[in-house]
Coordinates of C-alpha atoms in Angstrom, one line a residue:
M1 CA 140.8 344.2 167.7
A2 CA 139.2 347.0 165.9
F3 CA 140.1 348.9 162.7
I4 CA 138.4 351.7 160.8
E5 CA 139.5 352.8 157.4
Y6 CA 138.8 356.0 155.6
S7 CA 139.1 356.5 151.9
I8 CA 141.1 359.7 151.2
G9 CA 141.4 360.5 147.5
T10 CA 143.1 357.4 146.0
G11 CA 144.5 356.2 149.4
T12 CA 143.3 355.0 152.7
L13 CA 143.8 356.1 156.3
S14 CA 143.6 353.1 158.7
I15 CA 143.3 353.5 162.5
G16 CA 143.4 350.4 164.7
A17 CA 143.7 349.1 168.2
G18 CA 143.9 345.9 170.1
A19 CA 146.2 343.8 167.8
P20 CA 149.1 342.5 169.8
A21 CA 151.8 343.5 167.3
F22 CA 150.4 347.0 166.7
V23 CA 151.8 348.8 169.8
P24 CA 153.7 352.0 170.0
G25 CA 157.5 351.7 169.5
P26 CA 160.0 353.5 171.8
Q27 CA 159.7 356.6 169.5
G28 CA 155.9 356.7 169.0
G29 CA 152.8 354.9 167.6
V30 CA 152.2 352.7 164.6
V31 CA 151.4 354.2 161.3
A32 CA 149.8 352.3 158.4
L33 CA 150.5 353.3 154.8
E34 CA 148.8 352.0 151.7
V35 CA 151.1 351.4 148.8
D36 CA 150.5 351.0 145.0
D37 CA 152.6 347.9 144.5
F38 CA 152.7 345.8 147.6
D39 CA 154.8 342.9 146.3
A40 CA 157.4 345.2 144.8
L41 CA 157.7 347.1 148.1
I42 CA 158.0 343.9 150.2
K43 CA 160.8 342.7 147.9
K44 CA 162.6 346.1 148.2
L45 CA 162.3 346.1 152.0
K46 CA 163.6 342.5 152.2
D47 CA 166.5 343.3 149.8
S48 CA 167.3 346.3 152.1
N49 CA 167.3 344.0 155.2
V50 CA 164.5 345.9 156.9
K51 CA 163.3 344.2 160.0
F52 CA 159.9 342.5 159.7
V53 CA 157.8 342.4 162.8
M54 CA 155.0 340.6 160.9
E55 CA 155.6 339.0 157.5
A56 CA 153.5 339.9 154.6
M57 CA 150.0 338.3 154.8
D58 CA 146.7 338.2 153.1
T59 CA 143.9 339.3 155.5
G60 CA 141.1 338.8 153.0
A61 CA 140.5 342.5 152.9
C62 CA 144.1 343.6 152.1
H63 CA 147.7 342.4 152.0
M64 CA 149.8 343.8 154.8
A65 CA 153.1 343.6 156.7
L66 CA 154.6 345.2 159.7
V67 CA 158.2 346.5 159.7
E68 CA 160.4 348.4 162.1
D69 CA 162.4 351.5 161.2
P70 CA 165.9 352.0 162.5
E71 CA 164.6 353.9 165.5
G72 CA 162.3 351.0 166.5
N73 CA 159.0 352.6 165.3
R74 CA 156.6 350.2 163.6
V75 CA 155.1 350.9 160.2
M76 CA 152.4 348.8 158.6
V77 CA 152.3 348.7 154.8
H78 CA 149.2 347.4 153.1
K79 CA 147.3 347.3 149.9
K80 CA 143.5 347.0 149.9
K81 CA 141.9 344.4 147.6

């Protein structure tokens, strides 16, 4: 696995490859989005019955989770520490 992250203003652009769950969905590739309040977003996604491909986890560098949109595209949400 390999990831590179770029700081862009107050956010981050993350590009990665090699992680088994991070493969393109039927409609395209995986996108990763940094969020301001990770815990609040995870609660909102769960309350909305969004499908989790990978539950929220602490990687040591960030908190992240992988969800799937209604078309099957995978979206990672994360918050850098």
